[in-house]
Amino acid sequence: MRRVSLTVNAVEHEAMVEPRQLLVYFLREQLGLTGTNVGCDTSTCGACTILLNGKSVKSCTVLAVQAEGTEVTTIEALAQDGDLHPLQQAFHETHALQCGYCTPGMIMAALDLITNNEDMDEDEIRTGLEGNLCRCTGYHNIVKAIQQASSEMRSFATK
Amino acid sequence: MIPASFEYERADSSDHALELLDRHGEEAKLLAGGHSLLPMMRLRLATPAVLIDVGRLTDLSYVRDDGDAIAIGALTCHEDIKDSDVLKQHCGIVAHTAGEVGDPQVRHLGTIGGSIAHGDPASDLPTVMLALDAQFVVRSSGGGRTLAASNFFSGLFETALEPTNLLTEVRVPKLSGGWSYQKFHHRAQDWAIVGVAAVQHNGGAAVALTNMSDVPMRAAGVEQALASGSDAATAATEAAQNTSPPSDPFGSAEYRRDLAKVLTRRALQEAMSS
C-alpha cells in the first residue's frame, strides 16, 4: 500500500492505495464520487473523463498513485448550490443525452475544450470530442449543447 | 480489468530513475504517460514486477531549437508537441503527427519518448522518426549514447534500449522540403490500419510505413524509384515491397498492401506540392 494525497473538487484527501488501483476506482469507490462512469475500461470511450490539473484525461488509464499532489475535478464539482453549470444546463435544454452514460465524460471533455480554445466552430468541437463515444444521440445535440454553453460561458466571462 | 500487482517507485530526477533501473533491472518498466503500458497491463499482456514512474521529470519536457536540429524532451506530451511553434516552423510533420495520436485526453498524458520506447509498429511517431532519420539520446548510469532511429526498432514491442536505459531526448532535423503523414484508421482516435510518412529533405525523399511489418519500416523500393526519376504515382506502386503486414478485423494483409500504395501516392503528392 502507498499513501496518496491529492485535491479532488477543492477538497484535500489522503488515503492508502494499492499501486495498481486506477484513479477512476479510487474516485468512485474510495471517495464515493460515482458521477464519473466506467464505460469501455480500455481508454477508448471517454466516459471516465475528468480534469487532472485542468486537462482532460481518461481516469481509467491513470493510476491513483500517479495523481499524487494533483488537482482533480470531476462532474460533481460543476453544479453550484443546486444550480446547474452552463454545460449541464445546455445538455438538458438541447436534449444532448438519451441514456446519459457518456454525459459526465462528454461534459468534462467539453469543459476542457471550451476553457482552452477560443471560439470553436462545429468541426473543431467534433474533432475535440474524438475521445468520447456516444451510442445514442448521433452527437448532433451534443455539439449544439457545447456551442450554446460556450457562448454563454464567454458572455458571462466578459460581463 | 485491474493490472496484476506491482511495486511502484516514483523517480524524482533522471539520476534517481537510473539508480532505480540499476536496482530493479529487467523486472522493471518505466512509466511515462502510461497510455500504452497501462492498457497492456490491464489486459495482463504486460506484468512488470516494478513500475518506475518518470512522469514527474518535468525537466525532460521541452521543445528547443538546437541549431541544426530540434531537440524534444522524451517526456513532452503529444498535445505540447502538436502545439509547438518551433516544430510547426521547422519540422511540421512531428507536430502534425502528434496531433493524430489518440484523442485529446490521450495526448494530454501520452509522451513522445513513451511512444518511441514502446516499439509498437502501429504507432505513428516511430514511423515519422524513421523517415526523418531522427536521433535518440539515451542515458544509463554508465554514461550516455545516441542511437539512430534506423537502428532502434528491432522487433514487435522491441527496441535497442537496454533494461537500464532511459530515453531522454529525441532530435529531429530542420526540414528543407515538404512533408506528409497519411493515416488511415477506423474510428478517429484509433491506431493506424496503415500510415505513411513522406519527407523531402536535402534534395532527397524518405518514405516510411506504419503497421506494415513488426517494426516501422522505410519503403526502400519507393525511395529507389524516386531516386531514379520515377514520378510519385509510379514510385508509390513499390510501397508494398518486402512488407509483412498483419491481418486483423480491420483489414487483411492484402488490403493493407493495397492501402500502403494508395497512401504512399497521396503522401508523396502532398509532400511534393508543399
Short mmCIF file of C-alpha atoms in Angstrom, two decimals:
data_model
loop_
_atom_site.label_atom_id
_atom_site.label_comp_id
_atom_site.label_asym_id
_atom_site.label_seq_id
_atom_site.Cartn_x
_atom_site.Cartn_y
_atom_site.Cartn_z
CA MET A 1 0.00 0.00 0.00
CA ARG A 2 1.10 3.52 -0.65
CA ARG A 3 -0.03 6.85 0.70
CA VAL A 4 -1.52 9.26 -1.82
CA SER A 5 -2.64 12.81 -1.19
CA LEU A 6 -4.49 14.86 -3.77
CA THR A 7 -7.13 17.54 -4.08
CA VAL A 8 -10.46 16.46 -5.51
CA ASN A 9 -13.07 19.13 -6.24
CA ALA A 10 -11.22 21.56 -3.95
CA VAL A 11 -11.19 19.10 -1.03
CA GLU A 12 -7.89 17.59 0.12
CA HIS A 13 -7.83 13.82 0.52
CA GLU A 14 -5.22 11.43 1.84
CA ALA A 15 -5.59 7.69 1.53
CA MET A 16 -3.70 4.42 1.35
CA VAL A 17 -3.99 2.74 -2.05
CA GLU A 18 -2.60 -0.28 -3.82
CA PRO A 19 -0.28 0.93 -6.60
CA ARG A 20 -2.43 -0.90 -9.14
CA GLN A 21 -5.58 0.98 -8.15
CA LEU A 22 -6.87 3.03 -11.06
CA LEU A 23 -7.84 6.63 -10.42
CA VAL A 24 -11.43 6.10 -11.58
CA TYR A 25 -11.97 3.36 -8.98
CA PHE A 26 -10.31 5.47 -6.31
CA LEU A 27 -12.77 8.29 -7.08
CA ARG A 28 -15.80 6.03 -7.26
CA GLU A 29 -15.12 3.50 -4.53
CA GLN A 30 -12.94 5.28 -2.01
CA LEU A 31 -14.31 8.81 -2.32
CA GLY A 32 -17.86 7.82 -3.33
CA LEU A 33 -17.79 10.13 -6.38
CA THR A 34 -19.79 7.88 -8.68
CA GLY A 35 -20.61 10.58 -11.25
CA THR A 36 -17.52 9.50 -13.22
CA ASN A 37 -18.54 6.39 -15.15
CA VAL A 38 -16.52 3.42 -16.29
CA GLY A 39 -17.51 2.54 -19.83
CA CYS A 40 -15.17 0.57 -22.06
CA ASP A 41 -12.40 0.13 -19.50
CA THR A 42 -9.83 0.36 -22.31
CA SER A 43 -9.27 4.15 -22.63
CA THR A 44 -11.47 4.31 -25.70
CA CYS A 45 -14.92 5.63 -24.78
CA GLY A 46 -14.14 8.64 -22.60
CA ALA A 47 -16.98 8.07 -20.09
CA CYS A 48 -14.39 8.30 -17.29
CA THR A 49 -13.03 11.71 -18.40
CA ILE A 50 -12.05 14.04 -15.55
CA LEU A 51 -9.76 17.05 -15.33
CA LEU A 52 -6.27 16.43 -13.93
CA ASN A 53 -4.58 19.76 -13.21
CA GLY A 54 -7.11 21.34 -15.56
CA LYS A 55 -6.53 18.97 -18.51
CA SER A 56 -8.99 16.31 -19.63
CA VAL A 57 -7.74 12.75 -19.08
CA LYS A 58 -9.27 9.29 -19.02
CA SER A 59 -9.21 8.26 -15.37
CA CYS A 60 -9.39 4.54 -16.24
CA THR A 61 -5.84 4.85 -17.63
CA VAL A 62 -4.26 6.72 -14.73
CA LEU A 63 -3.06 5.07 -11.52
CA ALA A 64 -4.25 6.72 -8.33
CA VAL A 65 -0.58 6.96 -7.27
CA GLN A 66 0.18 8.95 -10.44
CA ALA A 67 -2.29 11.58 -9.22
CA GLU A 68 -0.23 12.30 -6.10
CA GLY A 69 -0.21 16.06 -5.46
CA THR A 70 -2.56 16.87 -8.35
CA GLU A 71 -5.85 18.72 -8.53
CA VAL A 72 -8.68 16.57 -9.81
CA THR A 73 -12.03 17.92 -10.98
CA THR A 74 -14.98 15.59 -11.51
CA ILE A 75 -18.53 16.18 -12.74
CA GLU A 76 -19.68 16.61 -9.13
CA ALA A 77 -17.86 19.95 -8.91
CA LEU A 78 -19.84 21.61 -11.69
CA ALA A 79 -23.29 22.38 -10.22
CA GLN A 80 -23.14 25.06 -7.53
CA ASP A 81 -25.77 25.12 -4.75
CA GLY A 82 -28.22 23.23 -6.90
CA ASP A 83 -27.72 25.46 -9.94
CA LEU A 84 -26.58 23.56 -12.99
CA HIS A 85 -23.34 24.57 -14.71
CA PRO A 86 -23.96 26.21 -18.14
CA LEU A 87 -22.75 23.00 -19.81
CA GLN A 88 -25.15 20.84 -17.79
CA GLN A 89 -27.99 23.29 -18.46
CA ALA A 90 -27.22 23.29 -22.19
CA PHE A 91 -27.12 19.47 -22.34
CA HIS A 92 -30.52 19.48 -20.63
CA GLU A 93 -32.07 22.13 -22.87
CA THR A 94 -30.82 20.77 -26.20
CA HIS A 95 -31.59 17.12 -25.39
CA ALA A 96 -27.92 16.23 -25.68
CA LEU A 97 -28.36 12.91 -23.91
CA GLN A 98 -30.54 9.86 -24.07
CA CYS A 99 -29.23 7.13 -21.77
CA GLY A 100 -26.83 9.62 -20.17
CA TYR A 101 -23.99 7.20 -19.59
CA CYS A 102 -21.45 9.14 -21.66
CA THR A 103 -22.66 12.51 -20.38
CA PRO A 104 -20.29 13.13 -17.43
CA GLY A 105 -17.31 12.36 -19.67
CA MET A 106 -18.70 14.44 -22.54
CA ILE A 107 -19.21 17.41 -20.23
CA MET A 108 -15.73 17.18 -18.69
CA ALA A 109 -14.11 16.85 -22.14
CA ALA A 110 -16.19 19.82 -23.35
CA LEU A 111 -15.19 21.87 -20.32
CA ASP A 112 -11.52 21.42 -21.22
CA LEU A 113 -12.24 22.31 -24.87
CA ILE A 114 -14.19 25.47 -24.03
CA THR A 115 -11.65 26.58 -21.41
CA ASN A 116 -8.61 26.06 -23.63
CA ASN A 117 -9.89 27.06 -27.08
CA GLU A 118 -11.28 30.36 -28.34
CA ASP A 119 -14.47 30.27 -30.40
CA MET A 120 -14.55 26.74 -31.78
CA ASP A 121 -16.58 26.05 -34.90
CA GLU A 122 -18.64 22.89 -35.28
CA ASP A 123 -15.80 20.94 -36.91
CA GLU A 124 -13.40 21.83 -34.12
CA ILE A 125 -15.91 20.70 -31.49
CA ARG A 126 -16.44 17.40 -33.30
CA THR A 127 -12.68 16.85 -33.61
CA GLY A 128 -12.21 17.83 -29.96
CA LEU A 129 -14.71 15.15 -28.93
CA GLU A 130 -12.93 12.33 -30.78
CA GLY A 131 -12.07 10.72 -27.45
CA ASN A 132 -15.70 10.44 -26.32
CA LEU A 133 -18.16 7.94 -27.74
CA CYS A 134 -21.97 8.26 -27.56
CA ARG A 135 -24.09 5.37 -28.79
CA CYS A 136 -27.48 7.14 -28.53
CA THR A 137 -27.57 10.69 -29.81
CA GLY A 138 -25.55 10.71 -33.02
CA TYR A 139 -23.63 13.65 -31.49
CA HIS A 140 -25.70 16.42 -33.16
CA ASN A 141 -27.30 17.69 -29.98
CA ILE A 142 -24.10 17.27 -28.00
CA VAL A 143 -22.37 19.62 -30.44
CA LYS A 144 -25.31 22.06 -30.17
CA ALA A 145 -25.13 21.96 -26.37
CA ILE A 146 -21.41 22.72 -26.39
CA GLN A 147 -21.92 25.62 -28.82
CA GLN A 148 -24.68 27.03 -26.60
CA ALA A 149 -22.68 26.59 -23.37
CA SER A 150 -19.56 28.01 -24.98
CA SER A 151 -21.25 31.27 -25.95
CA GLU A 152 -22.96 31.53 -22.54
CA MET A 153 -19.72 30.93 -20.67
CA ARG A 154 -17.89 33.51 -22.80
CA SER A 155 -20.58 36.18 -22.43
CA PHE A 156 -20.65 35.51 -18.69
CA ALA A 157 -16.85 35.81 -18.52
CA THR A 158 -16.86 39.19 -20.30
CA LYS A 159 -19.69 40.69 -18.21
CA MET B 1 -9.81 -5.18 -15.68
CA ILE B 2 -7.25 -4.48 -13.00
CA PRO B 3 -3.49 -4.83 -13.58
CA ALA B 4 -1.54 -7.54 -11.76
CA SER B 5 0.16 -6.32 -8.58
CA PHE B 6 3.43 -4.46 -8.90
CA GLU B 7 5.77 -2.42 -6.80
CA TYR B 8 5.65 1.32 -7.52
CA GLU B 9 8.63 3.69 -7.40
CA ARG B 10 8.49 7.37 -8.28
CA ALA B 11 11.68 8.88 -9.71
CA ASP B 12 12.33 12.48 -8.68
CA SER B 13 15.21 13.03 -11.11
CA SER B 14 16.82 11.36 -14.11
CA ASP B 15 19.68 10.18 -11.87
CA HIS B 16 17.19 8.69 -9.45
CA ALA B 17 15.41 6.92 -12.33
CA LEU B 18 18.73 5.41 -13.49
CA GLU B 19 19.53 4.29 -9.95
CA LEU B 20 16.11 2.61 -9.70
CA LEU B 21 16.63 0.95 -13.10
CA ASP B 22 20.01 -0.40 -11.95
CA ARG B 23 18.43 -1.74 -8.77
CA HIS B 24 15.44 -3.44 -10.38
CA GLY B 25 16.87 -4.41 -13.80
CA GLU B 26 14.69 -6.46 -16.11
CA GLU B 27 11.91 -6.69 -13.53
CA ALA B 28 11.10 -3.03 -14.04
CA LYS B 29 9.29 -0.97 -16.67
CA LEU B 30 9.40 2.80 -16.94
CA LEU B 31 6.03 4.54 -16.66
CA ALA B 32 5.79 7.86 -18.51
CA GLY B 33 2.23 8.85 -19.56
CA GLY B 34 1.16 5.22 -19.30
CA HIS B 35 -1.17 5.30 -22.28
CA SER B 36 0.37 2.28 -23.96
CA LEU B 37 1.69 0.44 -20.91
CA LEU B 38 -1.32 0.67 -18.59
CA PRO B 39 -3.81 -0.71 -21.15
CA MET B 40 -1.42 -3.63 -21.75
CA MET B 41 -1.11 -4.20 -18.01
CA ARG B 42 -4.88 -4.10 -17.63
CA LEU B 43 -5.20 -6.78 -20.32
CA ARG B 44 -2.40 -8.68 -18.50
CA LEU B 45 -0.32 -8.60 -21.67
CA ALA B 46 2.36 -6.93 -19.54
CA THR B 47 3.03 -7.84 -15.93
CA PRO B 48 6.11 -5.91 -14.76
CA ALA B 49 7.10 -6.52 -11.14
CA VAL B 50 8.12 -2.90 -10.68
CA LEU B 51 6.92 0.33 -12.27
CA ILE B 52 9.31 3.27 -12.16
CA ASP B 53 7.24 6.41 -12.66
CA VAL B 54 9.23 9.04 -14.58
CA GLY B 55 6.14 11.18 -15.18
CA ARG B 56 7.35 13.88 -12.78
CA LEU B 57 10.64 14.55 -14.59
CA THR B 58 9.37 17.84 -15.99
CA ASP B 59 12.93 18.86 -16.92
CA LEU B 60 12.56 16.31 -19.74
CA SER B 61 9.52 18.11 -21.16
CA TYR B 62 10.66 20.69 -23.74
CA VAL B 63 10.98 21.53 -27.43
CA ARG B 64 14.13 23.51 -28.25
CA ASP B 65 15.71 24.95 -31.35
CA ASP B 66 19.21 23.48 -31.13
CA GLY B 67 20.97 24.87 -34.21
CA ASP B 68 20.80 22.24 -36.95
CA ALA B 69 18.24 20.15 -35.09
CA ILE B 70 15.15 20.42 -32.93
CA ALA B 71 15.57 18.78 -29.51
CA ILE B 72 12.45 17.30 -27.93
CA GLY B 73 12.48 16.12 -24.31
CA ALA B 74 11.36 12.50 -24.04
CA LEU B 75 8.60 13.36 -21.57
CA THR B 76 6.98 16.03 -23.74
CA CYS B 77 3.32 15.11 -24.12
CA HIS B 78 1.74 14.78 -27.56
CA GLU B 79 -0.50 17.80 -27.02
CA ASP B 80 2.51 20.07 -26.32
CA ILE B 81 4.29 18.71 -29.42
CA LYS B 82 1.17 19.30 -31.53
CA ASP B 83 1.05 22.92 -30.35
CA SER B 84 4.82 23.63 -30.55
CA ASP B 85 5.56 26.68 -32.71
CA VAL B 86 9.22 25.61 -33.08
CA LEU B 87 8.16 22.26 -34.54
CA LYS B 88 5.43 23.78 -36.71
CA GLN B 89 8.05 26.08 -38.21
CA HIS B 90 10.96 23.66 -38.67
CA CYS B 91 9.63 20.11 -38.66
CA GLY B 92 5.87 20.34 -39.11
CA ILE B 93 5.40 16.62 -39.67
CA VAL B 94 6.19 15.91 -35.99
CA ALA B 95 3.65 18.46 -34.68
CA HIS B 96 1.03 17.29 -37.18
CA THR B 97 1.50 13.60 -36.43
CA ALA B 98 1.47 14.12 -32.64
CA GLY B 99 -2.00 15.59 -33.22
CA GLU B 100 -3.00 12.35 -34.96
CA VAL B 101 -2.20 10.23 -31.89
CA GLY B 102 -5.28 9.05 -29.97
CA ASP B 103 -7.55 11.85 -28.80
CA PRO B 104 -7.15 14.98 -26.63
CA GLN B 105 -7.31 13.04 -23.37
CA VAL B 106 -4.66 10.58 -24.55
CA ARG B 107 -2.47 13.39 -25.88
CA HIS B 108 -2.55 15.19 -22.53
CA LEU B 109 -0.68 12.29 -20.88
CA GLY B 110 0.98 10.24 -23.63
CA THR B 111 4.61 11.24 -24.33
CA ILE B 112 6.86 11.10 -27.39
CA GLY B 113 9.53 9.14 -25.50
CA GLY B 114 6.99 6.63 -24.26
CA SER B 115 5.60 6.17 -27.74
CA ILE B 116 9.06 5.56 -29.23
CA ALA B 117 10.34 3.32 -26.43
CA HIS B 118 7.19 1.18 -26.55
CA GLY B 119 8.06 -0.01 -30.07
CA ASP B 120 4.50 -0.57 -31.30
CA PRO B 121 4.56 -0.93 -35.12
CA ALA B 122 1.04 0.58 -35.31
CA SER B 123 2.21 3.75 -33.60
CA ASP B 124 2.53 6.92 -35.69
CA LEU B 125 5.52 8.81 -34.30
CA PRO B 126 8.11 6.00 -34.66
CA THR B 127 7.40 5.93 -38.41
CA VAL B 128 7.91 9.68 -38.65
CA MET B 129 11.17 9.35 -36.67
CA LEU B 130 12.38 6.74 -39.14
CA ALA B 131 11.53 8.92 -42.15
CA LEU B 132 13.36 11.86 -40.52
CA ASP B 133 16.48 9.83 -39.58
CA ALA B 134 15.92 11.07 -36.02
CA GLN B 135 18.47 10.56 -33.25
CA PHE B 136 17.56 9.26 -29.80
CA VAL B 137 19.63 10.31 -26.78
CA VAL B 138 19.81 7.54 -24.21
CA ARG B 139 21.26 7.59 -20.70
CA SER B 140 22.36 4.85 -18.36
CA SER B 141 24.27 5.07 -15.10
CA GLY B 142 27.43 4.24 -17.09
CA GLY B 143 27.04 7.23 -19.42
CA GLY B 144 25.18 8.32 -22.49
CA ARG B 145 24.89 7.35 -26.14
CA THR B 146 22.96 8.42 -29.19
CA LEU B 147 21.08 5.91 -31.31
CA ALA B 148 19.86 6.40 -34.87
CA ALA B 149 16.18 5.69 -35.48
CA SER B 150 17.30 3.36 -38.30
CA ASN B 151 19.00 1.08 -35.72
CA PHE B 152 16.42 1.44 -32.96
CA PHE B 153 13.28 -0.56 -33.73
CA SER B 154 14.28 -4.22 -33.57
CA GLY B 155 11.01 -6.18 -33.33
CA LEU B 156 7.41 -6.22 -32.13
CA PHE B 157 7.49 -4.06 -28.97
CA GLU B 158 11.29 -4.43 -29.01
CA THR B 159 13.87 -1.69 -29.34
CA ALA B 160 17.61 -1.20 -28.91
CA LEU B 161 17.02 0.13 -25.39
CA GLU B 162 18.54 -1.99 -22.65
CA PRO B 163 16.71 -2.59 -19.35
CA THR B 164 18.83 0.03 -17.56
CA ASN B 165 18.41 2.72 -20.25
CA LEU B 166 16.42 5.93 -20.07
CA LEU B 167 15.49 7.67 -23.34
CA THR B 168 15.93 11.36 -22.56
CA GLU B 169 15.78 13.26 -25.85
CA VAL B 170 14.62 12.98 -29.44
CA ARG B 171 16.45 15.01 -32.09
CA VAL B 172 14.87 15.74 -35.47
CA PRO B 173 16.29 17.76 -38.38
CA LYS B 174 15.04 21.10 -39.60
CA LEU B 175 13.31 20.08 -42.80
CA SER B 176 14.24 21.81 -46.02
CA GLY B 177 11.27 20.49 -48.02
CA GLY B 178 7.67 19.32 -47.90
CA TRP B 179 6.19 16.51 -45.83
CA SER B 180 3.05 14.47 -45.30
CA TYR B 181 1.71 11.87 -42.88
CA GLN B 182 -1.24 9.87 -44.17
CA LYS B 183 -3.06 7.85 -41.55
CA PHE B 184 -5.95 5.53 -42.34
CA HIS B 185 -7.92 4.48 -39.30
CA HIS B 186 -11.28 3.12 -38.25
CA ARG B 187 -12.55 5.47 -35.54
CA ALA B 188 -10.98 8.95 -35.22
CA GLN B 189 -8.99 8.01 -32.11
CA ASP B 190 -7.73 4.63 -33.34
CA TRP B 191 -4.32 3.29 -34.20
CA ALA B 192 -3.36 3.37 -37.86
CA ILE B 193 -4.56 0.48 -40.00
CA VAL B 194 -1.76 1.76 -42.26
CA GLY B 195 0.18 5.03 -42.06
CA VAL B 196 2.71 6.58 -44.44
CA ALA B 197 5.22 9.33 -43.71
CA ALA B 198 6.92 11.15 -46.59
CA VAL B 199 9.52 13.90 -46.23
CA GLN B 200 11.61 15.83 -48.69
CA HIS B 201 14.95 16.84 -47.24
CA ASN B 202 18.31 17.90 -48.67
CA GLY B 203 17.17 17.09 -52.19
CA GLY B 204 16.04 13.52 -51.46
CA ALA B 205 12.81 11.90 -50.39
CA ALA B 206 12.27 9.47 -47.50
CA VAL B 207 9.18 7.31 -47.07
CA ALA B 208 8.31 5.19 -44.02
CA LEU B 209 5.37 2.91 -43.23
CA THR B 210 3.27 2.32 -40.09
CA ASN B 211 1.83 -1.14 -39.33
CA MET B 212 3.23 -2.84 -42.45
CA SER B 213 5.64 -5.09 -40.53
CA ASP B 214 6.71 -5.98 -36.96
CA VAL B 215 8.57 -2.67 -36.91
CA PRO B 216 8.11 0.71 -38.57
CA MET B 217 9.98 0.42 -41.88
CA ARG B 218 11.38 2.55 -44.69
CA ALA B 219 9.78 1.95 -48.08
CA ALA B 220 13.13 1.33 -49.79
CA GLY B 221 11.56 0.39 -53.14
CA VAL B 222 9.68 3.68 -53.30
CA GLU B 223 12.76 5.68 -52.36
CA GLN B 224 14.86 3.94 -55.03
CA ALA B 225 12.21 4.53 -57.68
CA LEU B 226 12.07 8.22 -56.81
CA ALA B 227 15.87 8.49 -56.80
CA SER B 228 15.98 7.03 -60.31
CA GLY B 229 13.47 9.54 -61.61
CA SER B 230 10.03 7.93 -61.25
CA ASP B 231 7.08 10.19 -60.57
CA ALA B 232 5.09 9.91 -57.32
CA ALA B 233 2.32 7.70 -58.71
CA THR B 234 4.77 5.23 -60.28
CA ALA B 235 7.09 5.12 -57.27
CA ALA B 236 4.11 4.51 -54.93
CA THR B 237 3.37 1.19 -56.64
CA GLU B 238 6.54 -0.17 -54.94
CA ALA B 239 5.21 0.59 -51.42
CA ALA B 240 4.27 -3.00 -50.53
CA GLN B 241 7.75 -4.37 -51.39
CA ASN B 242 9.21 -6.52 -48.57
CA THR B 243 6.32 -5.72 -46.20
CA SER B 244 4.69 -8.28 -43.89
CA PRO B 245 1.56 -6.54 -42.59
CA PRO B 246 -0.78 -8.14 -40.05
CA SER B 247 -4.31 -9.35 -40.80
CA ASP B 248 -6.96 -8.38 -38.27
CA PRO B 249 -10.68 -7.47 -38.25
CA PHE B 250 -9.82 -4.00 -39.60
CA GLY B 251 -8.07 -5.29 -42.69
CA SER B 252 -6.34 -8.27 -44.29
CA ALA B 253 -2.66 -8.19 -45.16
CA GLU B 254 -3.63 -7.92 -48.84
CA TYR B 255 -5.87 -4.93 -48.10
CA ARG B 256 -3.07 -3.26 -46.16
CA ARG B 257 -0.61 -3.77 -49.03
CA ASP B 258 -3.02 -2.07 -51.40
CA LEU B 259 -3.69 0.70 -48.88
CA ALA B 260 0.05 1.31 -48.45
CA LYS B 261 0.36 2.06 -52.18
CA VAL B 262 -2.62 4.42 -52.18
CA LEU B 263 -1.47 6.27 -49.06
CA THR B 264 2.12 6.46 -50.33
CA ARG B 265 0.91 8.11 -53.54
CA ARG B 266 -1.14 10.63 -51.53
CA ALA B 267 1.74 11.27 -49.12
CA LEU B 268 4.26 11.85 -51.92
CA GLN B 269 1.91 14.12 -53.82
CA GLU B 270 1.22 16.19 -50.70
CA ALA B 271 4.91 16.32 -49.69
CA MET B 272 5.96 17.38 -53.19
CA SER B 273 3.31 20.07 -53.53
CA SER B 274 4.09 21.80 -50.24
#
